[in-house]
Structure formats: C-alpha cells, structure tokens
PDB file of C-alpha atoms and ligand atoms in Angstrom:
ATOM      1  CA  MET A   1       0.000   0.000   0.000  1.00 77.00           C
ATOM      2  CA  LYS A   2       1.441   3.338  -1.139  1.00 93.00           C
ATOM      3  CA  GLU A   3       0.088   5.263   1.846  1.00 96.00           C
ATOM      4  CA  GLU A   4       1.819   2.927   4.246  1.00 97.00           C
ATOM      5  CA  MET A   5       5.146   3.264   2.384  1.00 98.00           C
ATOM      6  CA  PHE A   6       5.137   7.065   2.670  1.00 98.00           C
ATOM      7  CA  MET A   7       3.981   6.919   6.282  1.00 98.00           C
ATOM      8  CA  LYS A   8       6.825   4.520   7.058  1.00 98.00           C
ATOM      9  CA  MET A   9       9.220   7.116   5.610  1.00 98.00           C
ATOM     10  CA  ALA A  10       7.764   9.866   7.807  1.00 98.00           C
ATOM     11  CA  VAL A  11       8.079   7.576  10.823  1.00 98.00           C
ATOM     12  CA  ASP A  12      11.664   6.621   9.871  1.00 98.00           C
ATOM     13  CA  ILE A  13      12.537  10.333   9.717  1.00 98.00           C
ATOM     14  CA  ALA A  14      10.993  10.828  13.161  1.00 98.00           C
ATOM     15  CA  TYR A  15      12.924   7.888  14.589  1.00 98.00           C
ATOM     16  CA  GLU A  16      16.208   8.993  13.033  1.00 98.00           C
ATOM     17  CA  ASN A  17      15.589  12.472  14.454  1.00 98.00           C
ATOM     18  CA  VAL A  18      15.479  10.999  17.952  1.00 98.00           C
ATOM     19  CA  VAL A  19      18.606   8.865  17.660  1.00 98.00           C
ATOM     20  CA  THR A  20      20.635  11.663  15.996  1.00 98.00           C
ATOM     21  CA  ASN A  21      19.561  14.286  18.559  1.00 97.00           C
ATOM     22  CA  GLY A  22      17.826  16.303  15.847  1.00 96.00           C
ATOM     23  CA  GLY A  23      14.852  17.218  17.995  1.00 96.00           C
ATOM     24  CA  GLY A  24      11.446  15.815  18.897  1.00 97.00           C
ATOM     25  CA  PRO A  25      10.147  12.450  17.604  1.00 98.00           C
ATOM     26  CA  PHE A  26       8.301  13.831  14.621  1.00 98.00           C
ATOM     27  CA  GLY A  27       8.781  13.504  10.856  1.00 98.00           C
ATOM     28  CA  ALA A  28       6.801  14.432   7.772  1.00 98.00           C
ATOM     29  CA  VAL A  29       6.908  14.229   3.984  1.00 98.00           C
ATOM     30  CA  VAL A  30       4.924  15.989   1.266  1.00 98.00           C
ATOM     31  CA  VAL A  31       4.096  13.855  -1.760  1.00 98.00           C
ATOM     32  CA  LYS A  32       2.955  14.882  -5.223  1.00 98.00           C
ATOM     33  CA  ASN A  33       2.246  12.438  -8.045  1.00 97.00           C
ATOM     34  CA  GLY A  34       3.819   9.635  -6.052  1.00 97.00           C
ATOM     35  CA  GLN A  35       7.066  11.519  -5.432  1.00 97.00           C
ATOM     36  CA  ILE A  36       8.398  13.057  -2.250  1.00 98.00           C
ATOM     37  CA  ILE A  37       8.862  16.795  -2.818  1.00 98.00           C
ATOM     38  CA  GLY A  38       9.402  17.911   0.765  1.00 98.00           C
ATOM     39  CA  VAL A  39      10.845  16.383   3.906  1.00 98.00           C
ATOM     40  CA  GLY A  40      10.656  17.743   7.427  1.00 98.00           C
ATOM     41  CA  ARG A  41      11.790  16.803  10.891  1.00 98.00           C
ATOM     42  CA  ASN A  42      11.209  18.466  14.226  1.00 98.00           C
ATOM     43  CA  GLN A  43      14.047  20.911  14.944  1.00 98.00           C
ATOM     44  CA  VAL A  44      12.507  23.049  17.676  1.00 97.00           C
ATOM     45  CA  THR A  45      15.349  22.673  20.159  1.00 97.00           C
ATOM     46  CA  THR A  46      18.270  22.358  17.736  1.00 97.00           C
ATOM     47  CA  LYS A  47      17.263  25.398  15.653  1.00 97.00           C
ATOM     48  CA  LYS A  48      15.925  27.305  18.666  1.00 98.00           C
ATOM     49  CA  ASP A  49      12.728  27.730  16.657  1.00 98.00           C
ATOM     50  CA  PRO A  50       9.340  27.015  18.266  1.00 97.00           C
ATOM     51  CA  THR A  51       7.779  26.777  14.791  1.00 98.00           C
ATOM     52  CA  ALA A  52      10.233  24.172  13.472  1.00 98.00           C
ATOM     53  CA  HIS A  53       7.711  21.329  13.516  1.00 98.00           C
ATOM     54  CA  ALA A  54       8.111  18.495  10.996  1.00 98.00           C
ATOM     55  CA  GLU A  55       4.967  19.433   9.066  1.00 98.00           C
ATOM     56  CA  ILE A  56       5.953  23.106   8.785  1.00 98.00           C
ATOM     57  CA  LYS A  57       9.443  22.141   7.599  1.00 98.00           C
ATOM     58  CA  ALA A  58       8.040  19.690   5.020  1.00 98.00           C
ATOM     59  CA  ILE A  59       5.503  22.256   3.762  1.00 98.00           C
ATOM     60  CA  ARG A  60       8.230  24.897   3.422  1.00 98.00           C
ATOM     61  CA  ALA A  61      10.481  22.480   1.529  1.00 98.00           C
ATOM     62  CA  ALA A  62       7.675  21.405  -0.819  1.00 98.00           C
ATOM     63  CA  SER A  63       6.607  24.997  -1.484  1.00 98.00           C
ATOM     64  CA  LYS A  64      10.188  25.932  -2.258  1.00 98.00           C
ATOM     65  CA  TYR A  65      10.563  22.899  -4.533  1.00 98.00           C
ATOM     66  CA  LEU A  66       7.378  23.718  -6.457  1.00 98.00           C
ATOM     67  CA  ASN A  67       8.063  27.462  -6.259  1.00 98.00           C
ATOM     68  CA  ASN A  68       4.443  27.825  -5.202  1.00 97.00           C
ATOM     69  CA  ASN A  69       2.746  28.822  -1.944  1.00 97.00           C
ATOM     70  CA  GLU A  70      -0.095  26.393  -2.652  1.00 97.00           C
ATOM     71  CA  LEU A  71       0.259  22.612  -2.430  1.00 98.00           C
ATOM     72  CA  LYS A  72      -3.149  21.828  -3.891  1.00 96.00           C
ATOM     73  CA  ASP A  73      -2.483  18.405  -5.378  1.00 96.00           C
ATOM     74  CA  CYS A  74      -0.168  17.264  -2.627  1.00 98.00           C
ATOM     75  CA  GLN A  75      -0.506  14.900   0.305  1.00 98.00           C
ATOM     76  CA  LEU A  76       1.100  15.314   3.692  1.00 98.00           C
ATOM     77  CA  TYR A  77       2.280  12.283   5.611  1.00 98.00           C
ATOM     78  CA  THR A  78       3.116  13.057   9.218  1.00 98.00           C
ATOM     79  CA  SER A  79       4.246  10.651  11.898  1.00 98.00           C
ATOM     80  CA  CYS A  80       1.831  12.256  14.358  1.00 98.00           C
ATOM     81  CA  GLU A  81      -1.491  14.082  14.184  1.00 98.00           C
ATOM     82  CA  PRO A  82      -0.742  17.779  13.553  1.00 97.00           C
ATOM     83  CA  CYS A  83      -0.801  20.416  16.277  1.00 97.00           C
ATOM     84  CA  PRO A  84      -2.998  23.524  15.812  1.00 97.00           C
ATOM     85  CA  MET A  85      -0.127  25.530  14.296  1.00 97.00           C
ATOM     86  CA  CYS A  86       0.607  22.858  11.699  1.00 98.00           C
ATOM     87  CA  LEU A  87      -3.083  22.318  11.060  1.00 97.00           C
ATOM     88  CA  GLY A  88      -3.339  26.007  10.214  1.00 97.00           C
ATOM     89  CA  ALA A  89      -0.367  25.732   7.863  1.00 98.00           C
ATOM     90  CA  ILE A  90      -1.966  22.684   6.226  1.00 98.00           C
ATOM     91  CA  TYR A  91      -5.081  24.699   5.440  1.00 98.00           C
ATOM     92  CA  TRP A  92      -3.088  27.721   4.252  1.00 98.00           C
ATOM     93  CA  ALA A  93      -1.096  25.427   1.968  1.00 98.00           C
ATOM     94  CA  ARG A  94      -4.346  23.887   0.697  1.00 98.00           C
ATOM     95  CA  LEU A  95      -3.031  20.364   0.893  1.00 98.00           C
ATOM     96  CA  LYS A  96      -5.285  17.716  -0.607  1.00 98.00           C
ATOM     97  CA  VAL A  97      -5.149  15.189   2.221  1.00 98.00           C
ATOM     98  CA  VAL A  98      -3.269  14.528   5.450  1.00 98.00           C
ATOM     99  CA  TYR A  99      -2.217  11.081   6.591  1.00 98.00           C
ATOM    100  CA  TYR A 100      -1.053  10.748  10.183  1.00 98.00           C
ATOM    101  CA  GLY A 101       0.347   7.945  12.328  1.00 98.00           C
ATOM    102  CA  CYS A 102       0.323   8.562  16.083  1.00 98.00           C
ATOM    103  CA  THR A 103      -2.580  10.535  17.519  1.00 97.00           C
ATOM    104  CA  ASN A 104      -2.525  13.705  19.631  1.00 94.00           C
ATOM    105  CA  LYS A 105      -3.448  11.509  22.605  1.00 95.00           C
ATOM    106  CA  ASP A 106      -0.373   9.355  21.940  1.00 96.00           C
ATOM    107  CA  SER A 107       1.926  12.390  21.868  1.00 95.00           C
ATOM    108  CA  ALA A 108       0.334  13.837  25.013  1.00 94.00           C
ATOM    109  CA  LYS A 109       1.293  10.625  26.829  1.00 96.00           C
ATOM    110  CA  ILE A 110       5.002  11.274  26.132  1.00 96.00           C
ATOM    111  CA  GLY A 111       4.950  14.956  27.019  1.00 95.00           C
ATOM    112  CA  PHE A 112       3.849  16.691  23.822  1.00 94.00           C
ATOM    113  CA  ASP A 113       0.382  17.902  24.736  1.00 89.00           C
ATOM    114  CA  ASP A 114      -1.246  20.345  22.330  1.00 92.00           C
ATOM    115  CA  GLU A 115      -4.760  19.805  23.652  1.00 90.00           C
ATOM    116  CA  PHE A 116      -4.513  23.012  25.681  1.00 92.00           C
ATOM    117  CA  ILE A 117      -3.950  25.013  22.482  1.00 94.00           C
ATOM    118  CA  TYR A 118      -7.028  23.495  20.868  1.00 92.00           C
ATOM    119  CA  LYS A 119      -8.940  24.493  24.015  1.00 94.00           C
ATOM    120  CA  GLN A 120      -7.467  28.012  23.917  1.00 95.00           C
ATOM    121  CA  ILE A 121      -8.597  28.477  20.321  1.00 94.00           C
ATOM    122  CA  ALA A 122     -12.148  27.611  21.298  1.00 95.00           C
ATOM    123  CA  LEU A 123     -12.206  30.242  24.077  1.00 96.00           C
ATOM    124  CA  PRO A 124     -13.280  33.862  23.591  1.00 94.00           C
ATOM    125  CA  VAL A 125     -10.220  36.118  23.183  1.00 93.00           C
ATOM    126  CA  ASP A 126     -10.608  37.670  26.648  1.00 92.00           C
ATOM    127  CA  GLN A 127     -10.592  34.263  28.338  1.00 95.00           C
ATOM    128  CA  ARG A 128      -7.327  32.928  26.897  1.00 95.00           C
ATOM    129  CA  SER A 129      -4.331  32.388  29.173  1.00 96.00           C
ATOM    130  CA  ILE A 130      -2.052  34.592  27.056  1.00 96.00           C
ATOM    131  CA  PRO A 131      -3.622  38.061  26.963  1.00 94.00           C
ATOM    132  CA  MET A 132      -4.569  39.378  23.551  1.00 92.00           C
ATOM    133  CA  VAL A 133      -4.911  43.138  23.772  1.00 91.00           C
ATOM    134  CA  ARG A 134      -6.224  45.243  20.921  1.00 93.00           C
ATOM    135  CA  VAL A 135      -4.158  48.394  20.243  1.00 96.00           C
ATOM    136  CA  VAL A 136      -5.337  50.703  17.460  1.00 97.00           C
ATOM    137  CA  PRO A 137      -2.981  53.560  16.431  1.00 97.00           C
ATOM    138  CA  PRO A 138      -4.119  55.915  13.610  1.00 98.00           C
ATOM    139  CA  ASN A 139      -2.352  53.896  10.880  1.00 98.00           C
ATOM    140  CA  THR A 140      -3.897  50.564  11.891  1.00 97.00           C
ATOM    141  CA  TYR A 141      -5.948  50.153   8.719  1.00 98.00           C
ATOM    142  CA  GLN A 142      -3.456  51.764   6.324  1.00 98.00           C
ATOM    143  CA  PRO A 143      -2.012  48.404   5.096  1.00 97.00           C
ATOM    144  CA  PHE A 144      -5.517  47.014   4.472  1.00 97.00           C
ATOM    145  CA  HIS A 145      -6.592  50.123   2.555  1.00 97.00           C
ATOM    146  CA  ALA A 146      -3.389  49.932   0.493  1.00 97.00           C
ATOM    147  CA  TRP A 147      -4.084  46.266  -0.253  1.00 97.00           C
ATOM    148  CA  VAL A 148      -7.695  46.874  -1.280  1.00 97.00           C
ATOM    149  CA  ASN A 149      -6.641  49.703  -3.617  1.00 97.00           C
ATOM    150  CA  LYS A 150      -3.586  47.919  -5.037  1.00 96.00           C
ATOM    151  CA  THR A 151      -4.220  47.095  -8.692  1.00 96.00           C
ATOM    152  CA  ASN A 152      -1.245  44.783  -9.277  1.00 95.00           C
ATOM    153  CA  LYS A 153      -1.580  42.523  -6.221  1.00 93.00           C
ATOM    154  CA  LYS A 154      -1.083  38.798  -6.353  1.00 91.00           C
ATOM    155  CA  LYS A 155      -4.129  37.330  -4.587  1.00 88.00           C
ATOM    156  CA  TYR A 156      -3.913  34.123  -2.633  1.00 87.00           C
TER     157      TYR A 156
HETATM  158 ZN1   ZN B 201       2.969  21.221  14.755  1.00 67.79          ZN
END
C-alpha cells in the first residue's frame, strides 16, 4: 500500500531524528504524483525555533521545490497528528489530504500535549491564558486600505 510506504518514511525520519539528537520524535513528507517533494523533521530545540515542527518544515520544503505557496495536489504524511499551528499551515497550503500515524493523545502521553492550544482556540479572546490586547494607532488600517486599492496585487 502506497500510503503505508510514505507513512513509514515519515516515521523513519521521526525515529532517526530521535537517535541523531535532531529534535522531537516527529517527521513528515509531502508527496505529489507519487514523489516526495518535501521532507521535514522536528528541529525546535536544535534550531531554537518554536515553529520548526516536521509538518511546517516539510511544507516549506515542498513549497520551495514547487516554487508555489499552494500545495493543492499534494498529500502530507506526518508521523503524528498535527498540532494547531501545523493544522493552520496545512489549510493555508491547501493540501489535498493529510495522513497521520500517532494521535494527539499518543503524543500527550510522552509529554507533547497540544490539547490546551485546541482548548485556547475555542475560548473567547478575553478568556485565553495569554492576553490578547487590541491596540489601534491611527495607521492601523493603512495596510488594508493599500491592499484593497492595489491594482497589481497577487491574490492568494
Ligand atoms: Zn505542529
């Protein structure tokens, strides 16, 4: 089964990442037309980058490879169910389908719990644990007005 072959690769990347001290136990690949066009591994601690999740890295690599910010006909294989940040990136990239191995519950059991973020998203802004404070200087809407009136913009 093709899906299992690509998932095995994502899992192999995750495993290798652990034994080579690359970061957390997560790996991902982006596939298009049966070919891997992007590979990612968790590098949060080694790159000192909280956004360096395997899925984000694989999406960035695939986008660079295709020279396109949209991955419409692509599949993502990730060794673990995506966190909210990666899920957002998956939607922004417009991936066709996501295959995942371990579940969020599995990762929570070994210390990678993203359930609290899903819960935070569901809360009204003023009830979240990290304060979100609206600040509105006079130029707040200037970029939006410029965008609306821009005639040569590249929409996405
Ligand atoms: Zn993530």
